[in-house]
Short mmCIF file of N, CA and C in Angstrom, two decimals:
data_model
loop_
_atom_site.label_atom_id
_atom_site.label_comp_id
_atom_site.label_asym_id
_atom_site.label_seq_id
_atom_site.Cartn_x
_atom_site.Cartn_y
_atom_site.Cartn_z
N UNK A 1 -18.95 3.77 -18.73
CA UNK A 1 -18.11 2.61 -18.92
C UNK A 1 -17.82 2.00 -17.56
N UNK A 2 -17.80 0.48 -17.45
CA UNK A 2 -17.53 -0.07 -16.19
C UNK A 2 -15.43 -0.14 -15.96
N UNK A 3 -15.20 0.24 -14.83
CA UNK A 3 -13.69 0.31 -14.17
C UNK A 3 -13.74 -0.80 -13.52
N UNK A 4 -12.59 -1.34 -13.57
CA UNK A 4 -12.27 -2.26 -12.50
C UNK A 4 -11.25 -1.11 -11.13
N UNK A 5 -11.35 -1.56 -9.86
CA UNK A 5 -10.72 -0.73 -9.23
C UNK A 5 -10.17 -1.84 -8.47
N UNK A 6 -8.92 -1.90 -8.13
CA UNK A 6 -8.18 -2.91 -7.37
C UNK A 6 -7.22 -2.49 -6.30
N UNK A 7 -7.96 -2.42 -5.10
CA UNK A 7 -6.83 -1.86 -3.98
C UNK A 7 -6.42 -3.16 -3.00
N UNK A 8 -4.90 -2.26 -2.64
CA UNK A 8 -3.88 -3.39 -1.99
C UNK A 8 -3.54 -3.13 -0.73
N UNK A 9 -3.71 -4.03 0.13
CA UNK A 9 -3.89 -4.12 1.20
C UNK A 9 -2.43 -3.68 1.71
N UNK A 10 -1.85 -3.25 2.68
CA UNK A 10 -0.60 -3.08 3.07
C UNK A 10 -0.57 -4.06 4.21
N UNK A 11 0.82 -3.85 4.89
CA UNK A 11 0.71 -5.22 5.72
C UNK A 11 0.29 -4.82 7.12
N UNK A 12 -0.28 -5.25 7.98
CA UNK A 12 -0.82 -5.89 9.32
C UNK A 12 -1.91 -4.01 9.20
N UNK A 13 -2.97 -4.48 8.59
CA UNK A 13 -4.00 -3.51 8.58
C UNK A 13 -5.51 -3.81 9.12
N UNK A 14 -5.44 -5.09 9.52
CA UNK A 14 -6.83 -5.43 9.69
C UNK A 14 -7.79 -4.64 10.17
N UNK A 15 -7.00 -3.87 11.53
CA UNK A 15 -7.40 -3.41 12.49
C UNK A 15 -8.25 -2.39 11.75
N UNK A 16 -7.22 -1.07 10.93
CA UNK A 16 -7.22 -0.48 10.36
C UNK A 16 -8.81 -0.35 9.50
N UNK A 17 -8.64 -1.98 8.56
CA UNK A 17 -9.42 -2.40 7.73
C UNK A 17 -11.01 -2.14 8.11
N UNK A 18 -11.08 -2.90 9.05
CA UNK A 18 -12.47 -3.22 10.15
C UNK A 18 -12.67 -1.49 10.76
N UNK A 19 -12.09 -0.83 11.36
CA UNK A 19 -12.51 0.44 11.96
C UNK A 19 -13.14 1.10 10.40
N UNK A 20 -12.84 1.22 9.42
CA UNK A 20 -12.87 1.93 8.14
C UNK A 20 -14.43 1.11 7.20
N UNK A 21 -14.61 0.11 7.69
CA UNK A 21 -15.42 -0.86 6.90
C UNK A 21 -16.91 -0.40 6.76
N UNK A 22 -17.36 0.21 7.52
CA UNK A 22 -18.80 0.55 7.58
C UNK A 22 -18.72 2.23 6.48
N UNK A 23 -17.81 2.75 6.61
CA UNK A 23 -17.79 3.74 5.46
C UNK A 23 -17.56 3.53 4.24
N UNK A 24 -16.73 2.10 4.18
CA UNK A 24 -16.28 2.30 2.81
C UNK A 24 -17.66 1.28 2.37
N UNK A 25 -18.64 0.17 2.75
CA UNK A 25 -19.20 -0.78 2.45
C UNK A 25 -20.45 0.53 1.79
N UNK A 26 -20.86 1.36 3.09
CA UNK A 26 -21.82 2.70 2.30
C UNK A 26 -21.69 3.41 1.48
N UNK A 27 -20.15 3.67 0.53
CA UNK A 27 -19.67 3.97 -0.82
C UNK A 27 -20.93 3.54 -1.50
N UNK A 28 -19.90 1.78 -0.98
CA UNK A 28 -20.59 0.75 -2.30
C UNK A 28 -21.96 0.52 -2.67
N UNK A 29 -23.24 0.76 -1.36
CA UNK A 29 -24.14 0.56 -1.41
C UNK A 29 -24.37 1.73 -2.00
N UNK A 30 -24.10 2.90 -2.33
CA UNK A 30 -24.40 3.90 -2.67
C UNK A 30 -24.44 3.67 -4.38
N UNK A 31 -23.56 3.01 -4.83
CA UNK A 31 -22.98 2.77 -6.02
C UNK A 31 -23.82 1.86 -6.71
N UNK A 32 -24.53 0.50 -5.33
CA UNK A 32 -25.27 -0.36 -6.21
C UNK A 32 -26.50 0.63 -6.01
N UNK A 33 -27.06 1.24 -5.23
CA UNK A 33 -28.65 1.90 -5.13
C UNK A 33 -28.75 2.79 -6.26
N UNK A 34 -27.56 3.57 -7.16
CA UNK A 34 -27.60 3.80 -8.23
C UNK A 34 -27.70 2.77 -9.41
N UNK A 35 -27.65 1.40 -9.48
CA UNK A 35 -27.80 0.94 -10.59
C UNK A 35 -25.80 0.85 -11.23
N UNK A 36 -24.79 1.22 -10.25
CA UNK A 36 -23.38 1.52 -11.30
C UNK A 36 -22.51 0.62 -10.80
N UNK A 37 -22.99 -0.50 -9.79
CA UNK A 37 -22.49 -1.17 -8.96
C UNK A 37 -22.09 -2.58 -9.73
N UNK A 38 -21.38 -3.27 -9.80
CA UNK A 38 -21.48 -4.97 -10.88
C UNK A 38 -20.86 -6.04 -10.27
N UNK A 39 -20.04 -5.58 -9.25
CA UNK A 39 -19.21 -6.52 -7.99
C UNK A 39 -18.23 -5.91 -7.27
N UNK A 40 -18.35 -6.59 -6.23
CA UNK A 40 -17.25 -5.71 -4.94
C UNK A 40 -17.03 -6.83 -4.01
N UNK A 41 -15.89 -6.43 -3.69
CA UNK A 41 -15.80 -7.43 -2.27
C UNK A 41 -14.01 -7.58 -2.07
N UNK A 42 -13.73 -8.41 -0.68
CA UNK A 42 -12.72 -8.21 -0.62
C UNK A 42 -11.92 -9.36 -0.98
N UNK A 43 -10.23 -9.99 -0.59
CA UNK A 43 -9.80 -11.16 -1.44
C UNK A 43 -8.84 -11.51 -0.18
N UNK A 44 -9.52 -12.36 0.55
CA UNK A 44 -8.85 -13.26 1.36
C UNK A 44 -6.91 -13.04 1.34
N UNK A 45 -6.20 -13.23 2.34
CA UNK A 45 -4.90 -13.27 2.43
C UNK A 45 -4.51 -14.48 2.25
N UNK A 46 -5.82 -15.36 2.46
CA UNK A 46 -5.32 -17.04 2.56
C UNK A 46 -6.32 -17.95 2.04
N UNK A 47 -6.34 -18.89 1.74
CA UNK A 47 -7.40 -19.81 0.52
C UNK A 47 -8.59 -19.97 1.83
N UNK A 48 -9.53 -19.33 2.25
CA UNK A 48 -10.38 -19.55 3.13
C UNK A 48 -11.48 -18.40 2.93
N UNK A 49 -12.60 -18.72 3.04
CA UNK A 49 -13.96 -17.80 2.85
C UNK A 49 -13.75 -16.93 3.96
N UNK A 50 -13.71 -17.29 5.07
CA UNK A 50 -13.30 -16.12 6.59
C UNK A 50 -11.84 -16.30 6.59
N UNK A 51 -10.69 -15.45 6.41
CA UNK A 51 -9.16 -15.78 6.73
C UNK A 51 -8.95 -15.58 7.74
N UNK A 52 -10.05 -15.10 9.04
CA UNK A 52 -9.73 -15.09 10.30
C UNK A 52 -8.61 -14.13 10.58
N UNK A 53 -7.40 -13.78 11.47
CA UNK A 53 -6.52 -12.83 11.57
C UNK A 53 -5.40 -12.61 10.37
N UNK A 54 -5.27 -13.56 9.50
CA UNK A 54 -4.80 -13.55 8.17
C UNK A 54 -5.22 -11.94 7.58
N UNK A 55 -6.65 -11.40 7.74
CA UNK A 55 -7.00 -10.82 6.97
C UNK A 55 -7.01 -10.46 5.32
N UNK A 56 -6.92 -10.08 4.94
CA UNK A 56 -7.60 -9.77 3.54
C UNK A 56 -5.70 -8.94 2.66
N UNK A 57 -5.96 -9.18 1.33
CA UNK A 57 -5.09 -8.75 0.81
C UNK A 57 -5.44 -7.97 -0.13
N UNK A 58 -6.41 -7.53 -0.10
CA UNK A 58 -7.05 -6.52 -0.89
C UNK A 58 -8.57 -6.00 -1.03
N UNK A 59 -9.02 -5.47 -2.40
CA UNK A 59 -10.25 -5.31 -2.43
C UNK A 59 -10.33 -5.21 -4.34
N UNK A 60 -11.41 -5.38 -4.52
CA UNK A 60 -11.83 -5.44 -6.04
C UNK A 60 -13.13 -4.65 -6.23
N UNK A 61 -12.92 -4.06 -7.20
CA UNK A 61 -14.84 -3.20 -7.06
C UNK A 61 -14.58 -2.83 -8.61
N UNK A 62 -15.85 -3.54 -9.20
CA UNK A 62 -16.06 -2.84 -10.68
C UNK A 62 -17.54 -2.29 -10.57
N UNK A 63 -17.56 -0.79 -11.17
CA UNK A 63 -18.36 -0.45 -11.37
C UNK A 63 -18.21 0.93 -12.12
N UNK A 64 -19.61 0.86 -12.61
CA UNK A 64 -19.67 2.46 -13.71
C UNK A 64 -19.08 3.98 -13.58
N UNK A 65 -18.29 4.38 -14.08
CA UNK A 65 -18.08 5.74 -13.71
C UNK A 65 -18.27 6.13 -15.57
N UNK A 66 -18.51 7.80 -15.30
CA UNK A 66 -18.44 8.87 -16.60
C UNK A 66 -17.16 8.33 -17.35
N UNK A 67 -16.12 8.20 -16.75
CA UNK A 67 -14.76 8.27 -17.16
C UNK A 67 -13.72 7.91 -16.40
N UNK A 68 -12.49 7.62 -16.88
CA UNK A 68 -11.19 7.13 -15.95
C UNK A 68 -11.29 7.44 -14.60
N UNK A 69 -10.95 9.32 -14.76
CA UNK A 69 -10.30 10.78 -14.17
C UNK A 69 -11.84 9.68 -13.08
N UNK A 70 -13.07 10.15 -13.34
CA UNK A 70 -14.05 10.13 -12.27
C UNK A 70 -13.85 8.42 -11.56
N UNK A 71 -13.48 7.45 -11.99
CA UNK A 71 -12.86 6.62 -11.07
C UNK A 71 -12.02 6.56 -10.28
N UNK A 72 -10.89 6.96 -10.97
CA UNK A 72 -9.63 7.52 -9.94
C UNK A 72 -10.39 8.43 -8.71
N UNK A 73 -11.10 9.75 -9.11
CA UNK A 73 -10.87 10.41 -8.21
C UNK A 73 -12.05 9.54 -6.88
N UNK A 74 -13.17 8.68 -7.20
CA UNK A 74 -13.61 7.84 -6.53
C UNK A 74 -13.12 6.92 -5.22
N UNK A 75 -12.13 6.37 -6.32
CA UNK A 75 -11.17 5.43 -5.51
C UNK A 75 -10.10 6.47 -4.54
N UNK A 76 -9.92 7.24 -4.95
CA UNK A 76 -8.72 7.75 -3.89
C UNK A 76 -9.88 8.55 -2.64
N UNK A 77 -11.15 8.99 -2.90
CA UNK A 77 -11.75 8.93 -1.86
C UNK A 77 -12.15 8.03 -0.86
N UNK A 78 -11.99 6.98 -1.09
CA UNK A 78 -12.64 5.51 -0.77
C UNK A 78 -11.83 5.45 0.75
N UNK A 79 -12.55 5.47 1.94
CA UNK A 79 -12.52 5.33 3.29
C UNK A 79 -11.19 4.59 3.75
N UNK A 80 -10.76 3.31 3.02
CA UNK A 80 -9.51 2.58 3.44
C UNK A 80 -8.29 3.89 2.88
N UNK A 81 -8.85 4.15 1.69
CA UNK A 81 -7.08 5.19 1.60
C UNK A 81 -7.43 6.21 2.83
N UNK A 82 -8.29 6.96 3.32
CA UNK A 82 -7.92 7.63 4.46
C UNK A 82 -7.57 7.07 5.90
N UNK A 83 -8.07 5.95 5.84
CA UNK A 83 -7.68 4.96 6.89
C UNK A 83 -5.88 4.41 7.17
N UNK A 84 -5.45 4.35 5.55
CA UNK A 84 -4.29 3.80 5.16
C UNK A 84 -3.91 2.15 5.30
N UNK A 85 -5.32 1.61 4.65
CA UNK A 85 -5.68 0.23 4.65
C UNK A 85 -4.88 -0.12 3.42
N UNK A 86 -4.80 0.70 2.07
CA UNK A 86 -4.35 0.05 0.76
C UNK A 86 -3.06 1.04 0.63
N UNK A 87 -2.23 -0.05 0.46
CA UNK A 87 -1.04 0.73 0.26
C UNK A 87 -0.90 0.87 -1.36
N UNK A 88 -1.61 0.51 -2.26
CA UNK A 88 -2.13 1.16 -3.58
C UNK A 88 -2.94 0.88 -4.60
N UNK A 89 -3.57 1.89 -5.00
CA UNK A 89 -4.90 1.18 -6.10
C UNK A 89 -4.81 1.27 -7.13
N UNK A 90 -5.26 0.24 -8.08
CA UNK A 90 -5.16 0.40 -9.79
C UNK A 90 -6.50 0.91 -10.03
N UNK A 91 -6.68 1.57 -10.98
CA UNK A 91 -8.09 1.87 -11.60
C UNK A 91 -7.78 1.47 -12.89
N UNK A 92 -8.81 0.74 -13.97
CA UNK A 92 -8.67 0.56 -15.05
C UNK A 92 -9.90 0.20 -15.85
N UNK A 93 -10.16 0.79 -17.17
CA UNK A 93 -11.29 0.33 -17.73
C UNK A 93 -11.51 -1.42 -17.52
N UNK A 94 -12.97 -1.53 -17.83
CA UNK A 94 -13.31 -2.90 -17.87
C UNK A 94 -14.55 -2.96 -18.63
N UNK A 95 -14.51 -4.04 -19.62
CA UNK A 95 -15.36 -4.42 -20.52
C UNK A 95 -16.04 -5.65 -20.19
N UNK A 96 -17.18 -5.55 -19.88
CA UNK A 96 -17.88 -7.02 -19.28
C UNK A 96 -18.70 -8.03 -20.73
N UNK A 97 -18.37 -8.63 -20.69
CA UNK A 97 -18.51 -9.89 -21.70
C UNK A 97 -19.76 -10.77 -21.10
N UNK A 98 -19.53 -11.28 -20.07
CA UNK A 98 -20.31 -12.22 -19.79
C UNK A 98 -20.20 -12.27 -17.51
N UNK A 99 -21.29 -12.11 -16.91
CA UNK A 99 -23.11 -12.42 -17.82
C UNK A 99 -23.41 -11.55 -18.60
#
């Protein structure tokens, strides 16, 4: 089943963000080179494609897991929580409709 996973940025982390980025982006590639990958990416702090020192207010990633439990425990591995980039993540089923 596809999860939506939604982590939240805490405040003045960029730094944080960027030192952590090359581990957590190789998760994801890991996730699409399996085929379980469906979108990822992060969500601007401010209406702009680059927010520049604004940085980012989060992150979004849906993709396949066995089950809830194996998303959760995914996401709480995920490089920014050891970094202490997201001050907290939702995991939740997701049903894709369209494309």
């Amino acid at each position: 089943m596809w999860y939506a996973i939604e982590g939240r940025d805490g405040a003045d982390v960029l730094d944080r963000r960027m030192a952590a980025r090359g581990a957590h982006l190789a998760r994801l590639e890991a996730l699409r080179d399996e085929g379980r990958l469906l979108v990822a990416g992060p969500c601007p702090a401010v209406d702009a494609e680059d927010p520049g020192p604004a940085g980012f207010s989060g992150s979004i990633v849906i993709a396949r897991f066995e089950s809830l439990d194996d998303a959760r425990t995914w996401a709480e591995a995920d490089p920014y929580m050891a970094a202490g980039v997201y001050a907290s993540v939702e995991v939740r089923p997701f049903r894709r409709v369209l494309p």
